[in-house]
Every structure is written in C-alpha cells, then in structure tokens.
Amino acid sequence: EQSGFTIENLATHFYVYRGVIDFENLVATTDKSEVFVPKFTINGEDWLQYKRYIDEVPMSGYVVNSRLSTDDLGYFAPAVRDWGITITDVDATFEGVVRDFEGHLDHATLGNESVAQATYHIIGMPEWQTSRYIIGLEHLHATSADIESLIGSIVKEPLPDKVIDIIRRAEWVDARA
C-alpha cells in the first residue's frame, strides 16, 4: 500500500452473497497490533450500493482480546498517529456506515493497570479533520503513571509542573459515568 501500512498476517473465513460480505474469525497482525474479529459483516443490499459505500453500506461486528497501536490506527485516523500508545485486552462492538459509526468499548487496558469502558460515536469520516468524535466514558480506573504517560503522548507541549504534581498525588483515578 502506498501509505506504508503493512499487514503481516491476515486470515479469515468469509462468505459473499448479493452485496453481503461476512467475515468470521478474522485475524489481522501488524508489527504493533493484533486484532481478532470473530464476526464482521458488511451488509450491502446489492453490489450497486457499494458505489455509495461511505454513506450507505452498513457494517457491524465485534473485536475481542486484541492489541491496537495508535501507530497503526493512524493510517485510518491520522490525528492519533504520533501518540505512540498501545491499548491491550480490547473487547468492543461496532456498527454503522463509515460516515456515521458507533459502538461500545467493553474493555481496554492502557499501560500497566489502567482499564476503561466507554461508548463511542464517530460522525464524518473519512474526513478525520472535521469529523465529530463523541466518547461516553462509562468507567475509568487508572494509575497516575498511566494518566501522565497518556497525556504526555497526546499533548506534545510539556505539562505544567503543578498539573504533573496533581496527577502524581492522585495515585489512582476511579471514575464512573
């Protein structure tokens, strides 16, 4: 691929019929990510609908026990490419069309001990710069070290010393919505 994105391993069982593409037990491996998708369906009414894929062809599925690096995700959502973050133990569902996509993050681990659950809704892709990203945080249990690392990866400017002191004194953050 011209962008440099490389998949080292891609394996699946699939079924194709009149606009429907059904993947089972899909495994995609890159140098930094390993994604397991037991079920992924692209549910076009017919092949003509694929001309309007971004707006009209619904997709749905779920991801289990996966590892995802923002280095890889950045090929599809460039805003996160330089974050250098890897989340593990990812279990999530997703559904919608490319331009209006939503799902539920059932579980994800960040760093050594931090875990999160959330809903998400992304409106406007593939124009990532103008898309809306709506995250509904349901539960976050995070260490101060993981929070400091996460913020440091996302915000390229150094954090003020007072902010770092507050984060470090917290030791743990436990939030539920």
JSON list of C-alpha atoms in Angstrom, two decimals, residues 8-147:
[
{"chain": "A", "resi": 8, "resn": "GLU", "atom": "CA", "xyz": [1.99, -9.13, 8.33]},
{"chain": "A", "resi": 9, "resn": "ASN", "atom": "CA", "xyz": [-0.79, -11.68, 8.63]},
{"chain": "A", "resi": 10, "resn": "LEU", "atom": "CA", "xyz": [-4.42, -11.63, 7.53]},
{"chain": "A", "resi": 11, "resn": "ALA", "atom": "CA", "xyz": [-6.59, -14.70, 7.88]},
{"chain": "A", "resi": 12, "resn": "THR", "atom": "CA", "xyz": [-10.35, -15.22, 7.86]},
{"chain": "A", "resi": 13, "resn": "HIS", "atom": "CA", "xyz": [-13.23, -17.36, 6.69]},
{"chain": "A", "resi": 14, "resn": "PHE", "atom": "CA", "xyz": [-15.63, -15.36, 4.55]},
{"chain": "A", "resi": 15, "resn": "TYR", "atom": "CA", "xyz": [-18.92, -15.59, 2.72]},
{"chain": "A", "resi": 16, "resn": "VAL", "atom": "CA", "xyz": [-20.01, -13.36, -0.17]},
{"chain": "A", "resi": 17, "resn": "TYR", "atom": "CA", "xyz": [-23.59, -13.19, -1.47]},
{"chain": "A", "resi": 18, "resn": "ARG", "atom": "CA", "xyz": [-25.52, -10.41, -3.25]},
{"chain": "A", "resi": 19, "resn": "GLY", "atom": "CA", "xyz": [-23.85, -7.44, -1.57]},
{"chain": "A", "resi": 20, "resn": "VAL", "atom": "CA", "xyz": [-23.22, -9.11, 1.77]},
{"chain": "A", "resi": 21, "resn": "ILE", "atom": "CA", "xyz": [-19.67, -9.91, 2.86]},
{"chain": "A", "resi": 22, "resn": "ASP", "atom": "CA", "xyz": [-19.47, -11.89, 6.09]},
{"chain": "A", "resi": 23, "resn": "PHE", "atom": "CA", "xyz": [-16.11, -12.47, 7.80]},
{"chain": "A", "resi": 24, "resn": "GLU", "atom": "CA", "xyz": [-15.66, -14.98, 10.60]},
{"chain": "A", "resi": 25, "resn": "ASN", "atom": "CA", "xyz": [-12.63, -15.37, 12.84]},
{"chain": "A", "resi": 26, "resn": "LEU", "atom": "CA", "xyz": [-10.71, -12.58, 11.15]},
{"chain": "A", "resi": 27, "resn": "VAL", "atom": "CA", "xyz": [-7.15, -12.11, 12.42]},
{"chain": "A", "resi": 28, "resn": "ALA", "atom": "CA", "xyz": [-5.05, -9.11, 11.32]},
{"chain": "A", "resi": 29, "resn": "THR", "atom": "CA", "xyz": [-1.49, -8.72, 12.58]},
{"chain": "A", "resi": 30, "resn": "THR", "atom": "CA", "xyz": [0.94, -5.86, 12.08]},
{"chain": "A", "resi": 31, "resn": "ASP", "atom": "CA", "xyz": [4.25, -5.14, 13.76]},
{"chain": "A", "resi": 32, "resn": "LYS", "atom": "CA", "xyz": [2.46, -3.39, 16.67]},
{"chain": "A", "resi": 33, "resn": "SER", "atom": "CA", "xyz": [-1.15, -4.62, 16.61]},
{"chain": "A", "resi": 34, "resn": "GLU", "atom": "CA", "xyz": [-3.03, -7.89, 16.68]},
{"chain": "A", "resi": 35, "resn": "VAL", "atom": "CA", "xyz": [-6.77, -7.71, 16.09]},
{"chain": "A", "resi": 36, "resn": "PHE", "atom": "CA", "xyz": [-9.20, -10.63, 16.48]},
{"chain": "A", "resi": 37, "resn": "VAL", "atom": "CA", "xyz": [-12.67, -10.16, 14.95]},
{"chain": "A", "resi": 38, "resn": "PRO", "atom": "CA", "xyz": [-14.92, -13.20, 15.47]},
{"chain": "A", "resi": 39, "resn": "LYS", "atom": "CA", "xyz": [-17.68, -11.62, 13.35]},
{"chain": "A", "resi": 40, "resn": "PHE", "atom": "CA", "xyz": [-17.62, -8.73, 10.86]},
{"chain": "A", "resi": 41, "resn": "THR", "atom": "CA", "xyz": [-20.45, -8.15, 8.39]},
{"chain": "A", "resi": 42, "resn": "ILE", "atom": "CA", "xyz": [-20.62, -5.67, 5.53]},
{"chain": "A", "resi": 43, "resn": "ASN", "atom": "CA", "xyz": [-24.30, -5.70, 4.67]},
{"chain": "A", "resi": 44, "resn": "GLY", "atom": "CA", "xyz": [-24.91, -4.13, 1.27]},
{"chain": "A", "resi": 45, "resn": "GLU", "atom": "CA", "xyz": [-28.34, -4.53, -0.30]},
{"chain": "A", "resi": 46, "resn": "ASP", "atom": "CA", "xyz": [-26.62, -5.25, -3.63]},
{"chain": "A", "resi": 47, "resn": "TRP", "atom": "CA", "xyz": [-23.30, -4.51, -5.34]},
{"chain": "A", "resi": 48, "resn": "LEU", "atom": "CA", "xyz": [-24.57, -1.23, -6.83]},
{"chain": "A", "resi": 49, "resn": "GLN", "atom": "CA", "xyz": [-24.93, 0.19, -3.32]},
{"chain": "A", "resi": 50, "resn": "TYR", "atom": "CA", "xyz": [-21.15, -0.09, -2.90]},
{"chain": "A", "resi": 51, "resn": "LYS", "atom": "CA", "xyz": [-20.76, 2.97, -5.17]},
{"chain": "A", "resi": 52, "resn": "ARG", "atom": "CA", "xyz": [-22.04, 4.89, -2.12]},
{"chain": "A", "resi": 53, "resn": "TYR", "atom": "CA", "xyz": [-20.20, 2.73, 0.42]},
{"chain": "A", "resi": 54, "resn": "ILE", "atom": "CA", "xyz": [-19.17, 5.51, 2.81]},
{"chain": "A", "resi": 55, "resn": "ASP", "atom": "CA", "xyz": [-22.74, 6.73, 3.31]},
{"chain": "A", "resi": 56, "resn": "GLU", "atom": "CA", "xyz": [-24.95, 3.70, 2.71]},
{"chain": "A", "resi": 57, "resn": "VAL", "atom": "CA", "xyz": [-23.36, 0.31, 3.34]},
{"chain": "A", "resi": 58, "resn": "PRO", "atom": "CA", "xyz": [-23.76, -0.75, 7.00]},
{"chain": "A", "resi": 59, "resn": "MET", "atom": "CA", "xyz": [-21.07, -2.67, 8.84]},
{"chain": "A", "resi": 60, "resn": "SER", "atom": "CA", "xyz": [-21.21, -4.43, 12.19]},
{"chain": "A", "resi": 61, "resn": "GLY", "atom": "CA", "xyz": [-19.04, -6.69, 14.26]},
{"chain": "A", "resi": 62, "resn": "TYR", "atom": "CA", "xyz": [-17.02, -7.13, 17.39]},
{"chain": "A", "resi": 63, "resn": "VAL", "atom": "CA", "xyz": [-13.39, -7.30, 18.45]},
{"chain": "A", "resi": 64, "resn": "VAL", "atom": "CA", "xyz": [-12.06, -9.48, 21.27]},
{"chain": "A", "resi": 65, "resn": "ASN", "atom": "CA", "xyz": [-8.79, -9.81, 23.18]},
{"chain": "A", "resi": 66, "resn": "SER", "atom": "CA", "xyz": [-6.98, -7.50, 20.78]},
{"chain": "A", "resi": 67, "resn": "ARG", "atom": "CA", "xyz": [-3.95, -5.21, 20.90]},
{"chain": "A", "resi": 68, "resn": "LEU", "atom": "CA", "xyz": [-4.16, -1.95, 18.95]},
{"chain": "A", "resi": 69, "resn": "SER", "atom": "CA", "xyz": [-1.43, 0.63, 18.44]},
{"chain": "A", "resi": 70, "resn": "THR", "atom": "CA", "xyz": [-2.17, 4.22, 17.51]},
{"chain": "A", "resi": 71, "resn": "ASP", "atom": "CA", "xyz": [0.77, 3.88, 15.11]},
{"chain": "A", "resi": 72, "resn": "ASP", "atom": "CA", "xyz": [-1.43, 1.54, 13.03]},
{"chain": "A", "resi": 73, "resn": "LEU", "atom": "CA", "xyz": [-4.75, 3.25, 13.73]},
{"chain": "A", "resi": 74, "resn": "GLY", "atom": "CA", "xyz": [-3.14, 6.46, 12.48]},
{"chain": "A", "resi": 75, "resn": "TYR", "atom": "CA", "xyz": [-3.28, 5.23, 8.90]},
{"chain": "A", "resi": 76, "resn": "PHE", "atom": "CA", "xyz": [-7.09, 5.47, 9.18]},
{"chain": "A", "resi": 77, "resn": "ALA", "atom": "CA", "xyz": [-7.34, 8.29, 11.75]},
{"chain": "A", "resi": 78, "resn": "PRO", "atom": "CA", "xyz": [-4.20, 10.41, 11.19]},
{"chain": "A", "resi": 79, "resn": "ALA", "atom": "CA", "xyz": [-4.77, 12.60, 14.27]},
{"chain": "A", "resi": 80, "resn": "VAL", "atom": "CA", "xyz": [-3.67, 9.73, 16.56]},
{"chain": "A", "resi": 81, "resn": "ARG", "atom": "CA", "xyz": [-0.68, 8.53, 14.55]},
{"chain": "A", "resi": 82, "resn": "ASP", "atom": "CA", "xyz": [2.05, 10.18, 16.62]},
{"chain": "A", "resi": 83, "resn": "TRP", "atom": "CA", "xyz": [0.62, 9.26, 20.03]},
{"chain": "A", "resi": 84, "resn": "GLY", "atom": "CA", "xyz": [2.69, 6.08, 20.39]},
{"chain": "A", "resi": 85, "resn": "ILE", "atom": "CA", "xyz": [0.02, 4.41, 22.55]},
{"chain": "A", "resi": 86, "resn": "THR", "atom": "CA", "xyz": [-0.91, 0.74, 22.57]},
{"chain": "A", "resi": 87, "resn": "ILE", "atom": "CA", "xyz": [-4.09, -0.50, 24.20]},
{"chain": "A", "resi": 88, "resn": "THR", "atom": "CA", "xyz": [-4.45, -4.17, 25.03]},
{"chain": "A", "resi": 89, "resn": "ASP", "atom": "CA", "xyz": [-7.18, -6.61, 26.03]},
{"chain": "A", "resi": 90, "resn": "VAL", "atom": "CA", "xyz": [-9.58, -4.73, 23.75]},
{"chain": "A", "resi": 91, "resn": "ASP", "atom": "CA", "xyz": [-13.15, -6.03, 23.60]},
{"chain": "A", "resi": 92, "resn": "ALA", "atom": "CA", "xyz": [-15.52, -3.82, 21.58]},
{"chain": "A", "resi": 93, "resn": "THR", "atom": "CA", "xyz": [-18.55, -3.78, 19.29]},
{"chain": "A", "resi": 94, "resn": "PHE", "atom": "CA", "xyz": [-19.09, -1.54, 16.28]},
{"chain": "A", "resi": 95, "resn": "GLU", "atom": "CA", "xyz": [-21.84, -0.77, 13.78]},
{"chain": "A", "resi": 96, "resn": "GLY", "atom": "CA", "xyz": [-22.85, 1.80, 11.22]},
{"chain": "A", "resi": 97, "resn": "VAL", "atom": "CA", "xyz": [-21.61, 3.24, 7.95]},
{"chain": "A", "resi": 98, "resn": "VAL", "atom": "CA", "xyz": [-18.19, 4.84, 7.53]},
{"chain": "A", "resi": 99, "resn": "ARG", "atom": "CA", "xyz": [-19.64, 8.34, 7.86]},
{"chain": "A", "resi": 100, "resn": "ASP", "atom": "CA", "xyz": [-21.71, 7.51, 10.97]},
{"chain": "A", "resi": 101, "resn": "PHE", "atom": "CA", "xyz": [-20.08, 4.83, 13.08]},
{"chain": "A", "resi": 102, "resn": "GLU", "atom": "CA", "xyz": [-20.68, 3.88, 16.72]},
{"chain": "A", "resi": 103, "resn": "GLY", "atom": "CA", "xyz": [-20.02, 1.18, 19.23]},
{"chain": "A", "resi": 104, "resn": "HIS", "atom": "CA", "xyz": [-19.18, 0.15, 22.73]},
{"chain": "A", "resi": 105, "resn": "LEU", "atom": "CA", "xyz": [-15.75, -0.38, 24.24]},
{"chain": "A", "resi": 106, "resn": "ASP", "atom": "CA", "xyz": [-16.47, -3.20, 26.70]},
{"chain": "A", "resi": 107, "resn": "HIS", "atom": "CA", "xyz": [-12.90, -3.33, 28.00]},
{"chain": "A", "resi": 108, "resn": "ALA", "atom": "CA", "xyz": [-9.46, -1.92, 27.23]},
{"chain": "A", "resi": 109, "resn": "THR", "atom": "CA", "xyz": [-6.22, -1.84, 29.19]},
{"chain": "A", "resi": 110, "resn": "LEU", "atom": "CA", "xyz": [-3.81, 1.05, 28.92]},
{"chain": "A", "resi": 111, "resn": "GLY", "atom": "CA", "xyz": [-0.35, 0.92, 30.42]},
{"chain": "A", "resi": 112, "resn": "ASN", "atom": "CA", "xyz": [0.20, -1.43, 33.32]},
{"chain": "A", "resi": 113, "resn": "GLU", "atom": "CA", "xyz": [-3.07, -1.38, 35.23]},
{"chain": "A", "resi": 114, "resn": "SER", "atom": "CA", "xyz": [-5.49, 1.17, 33.79]},
{"chain": "A", "resi": 115, "resn": "VAL", "atom": "CA", "xyz": [-8.81, 0.00, 32.32]},
{"chain": "A", "resi": 116, "resn": "ALA", "atom": "CA", "xyz": [-11.68, 1.77, 30.58]},
{"chain": "A", "resi": 117, "resn": "GLN", "atom": "CA", "xyz": [-15.21, 1.20, 29.31]},
{"chain": "A", "resi": 118, "resn": "ALA", "atom": "CA", "xyz": [-16.94, 3.67, 27.00]},
{"chain": "A", "resi": 119, "resn": "THR", "atom": "CA", "xyz": [-19.35, 4.27, 24.17]},
{"chain": "A", "resi": 120, "resn": "TYR", "atom": "CA", "xyz": [-18.16, 5.99, 21.03]},
{"chain": "A", "resi": 121, "resn": "HIS", "atom": "CA", "xyz": [-19.74, 7.65, 18.01]},
{"chain": "A", "resi": 122, "resn": "ILE", "atom": "CA", "xyz": [-17.75, 8.98, 15.06]},
{"chain": "A", "resi": 123, "resn": "ILE", "atom": "CA", "xyz": [-19.55, 11.19, 12.57]},
{"chain": "A", "resi": 124, "resn": "GLY", "atom": "CA", "xyz": [-18.00, 12.50, 9.37]},
{"chain": "A", "resi": 125, "resn": "MET", "atom": "CA", "xyz": [-15.31, 10.02, 8.38]},
{"chain": "A", "resi": 126, "resn": "PRO", "atom": "CA", "xyz": [-13.29, 9.67, 6.23]},
{"chain": "A", "resi": 127, "resn": "GLU", "atom": "CA", "xyz": [-12.65, 13.44, 6.64]},
{"chain": "A", "resi": 128, "resn": "TRP", "atom": "CA", "xyz": [-10.97, 12.94, 10.01]},
{"chain": "A", "resi": 129, "resn": "GLN", "atom": "CA", "xyz": [-10.07, 16.63, 10.49]},
{"chain": "A", "resi": 130, "resn": "THR", "atom": "CA", "xyz": [-13.71, 17.71, 10.53]},
{"chain": "A", "resi": 131, "resn": "SER", "atom": "CA", "xyz": [-15.28, 14.57, 11.98]},
{"chain": "A", "resi": 132, "resn": "ARG", "atom": "CA", "xyz": [-17.01, 14.62, 15.37]},
{"chain": "A", "resi": 133, "resn": "TYR", "atom": "CA", "xyz": [-15.72, 12.16, 17.95]},
{"chain": "A", "resi": 134, "resn": "ILE", "atom": "CA", "xyz": [-18.15, 11.57, 20.80]},
{"chain": "A", "resi": 135, "resn": "ILE", "atom": "CA", "xyz": [-16.83, 9.47, 23.68]},
{"chain": "A", "resi": 136, "resn": "GLY", "atom": "CA", "xyz": [-19.07, 8.49, 26.59]},
{"chain": "A", "resi": 137, "resn": "LEU", "atom": "CA", "xyz": [-16.76, 7.36, 29.37]},
{"chain": "A", "resi": 138, "resn": "GLU", "atom": "CA", "xyz": [-18.59, 4.78, 31.49]},
{"chain": "A", "resi": 139, "resn": "HIS", "atom": "CA", "xyz": [-15.75, 3.64, 33.70]},
{"chain": "A", "resi": 140, "resn": "LEU", "atom": "CA", "xyz": [-12.09, 4.57, 34.08]},
{"chain": "A", "resi": 141, "resn": "HIS", "atom": "CA", "xyz": [-9.74, 3.06, 36.62]},
{"chain": "A", "resi": 142, "resn": "ALA", "atom": "CA", "xyz": [-6.27, 4.49, 36.02]},
{"chain": "A", "resi": 143, "resn": "THR", "atom": "CA", "xyz": [-2.93, 4.89, 37.72]},
{"chain": "A", "resi": 144, "resn": "SER", "atom": "CA", "xyz": [-1.37, 8.32, 37.88]},
{"chain": "A", "resi": 145, "resn": "ALA", "atom": "CA", "xyz": [1.64, 6.98, 35.93]},
{"chain": "A", "resi": 146, "resn": "ASP", "atom": "CA", "xyz": [-0.60, 5.78, 33.10]},
{"chain": "A", "resi": 147, "resn": "ILE", "atom": "CA", "xyz": [-2.52, 9.09, 33.04]}
]
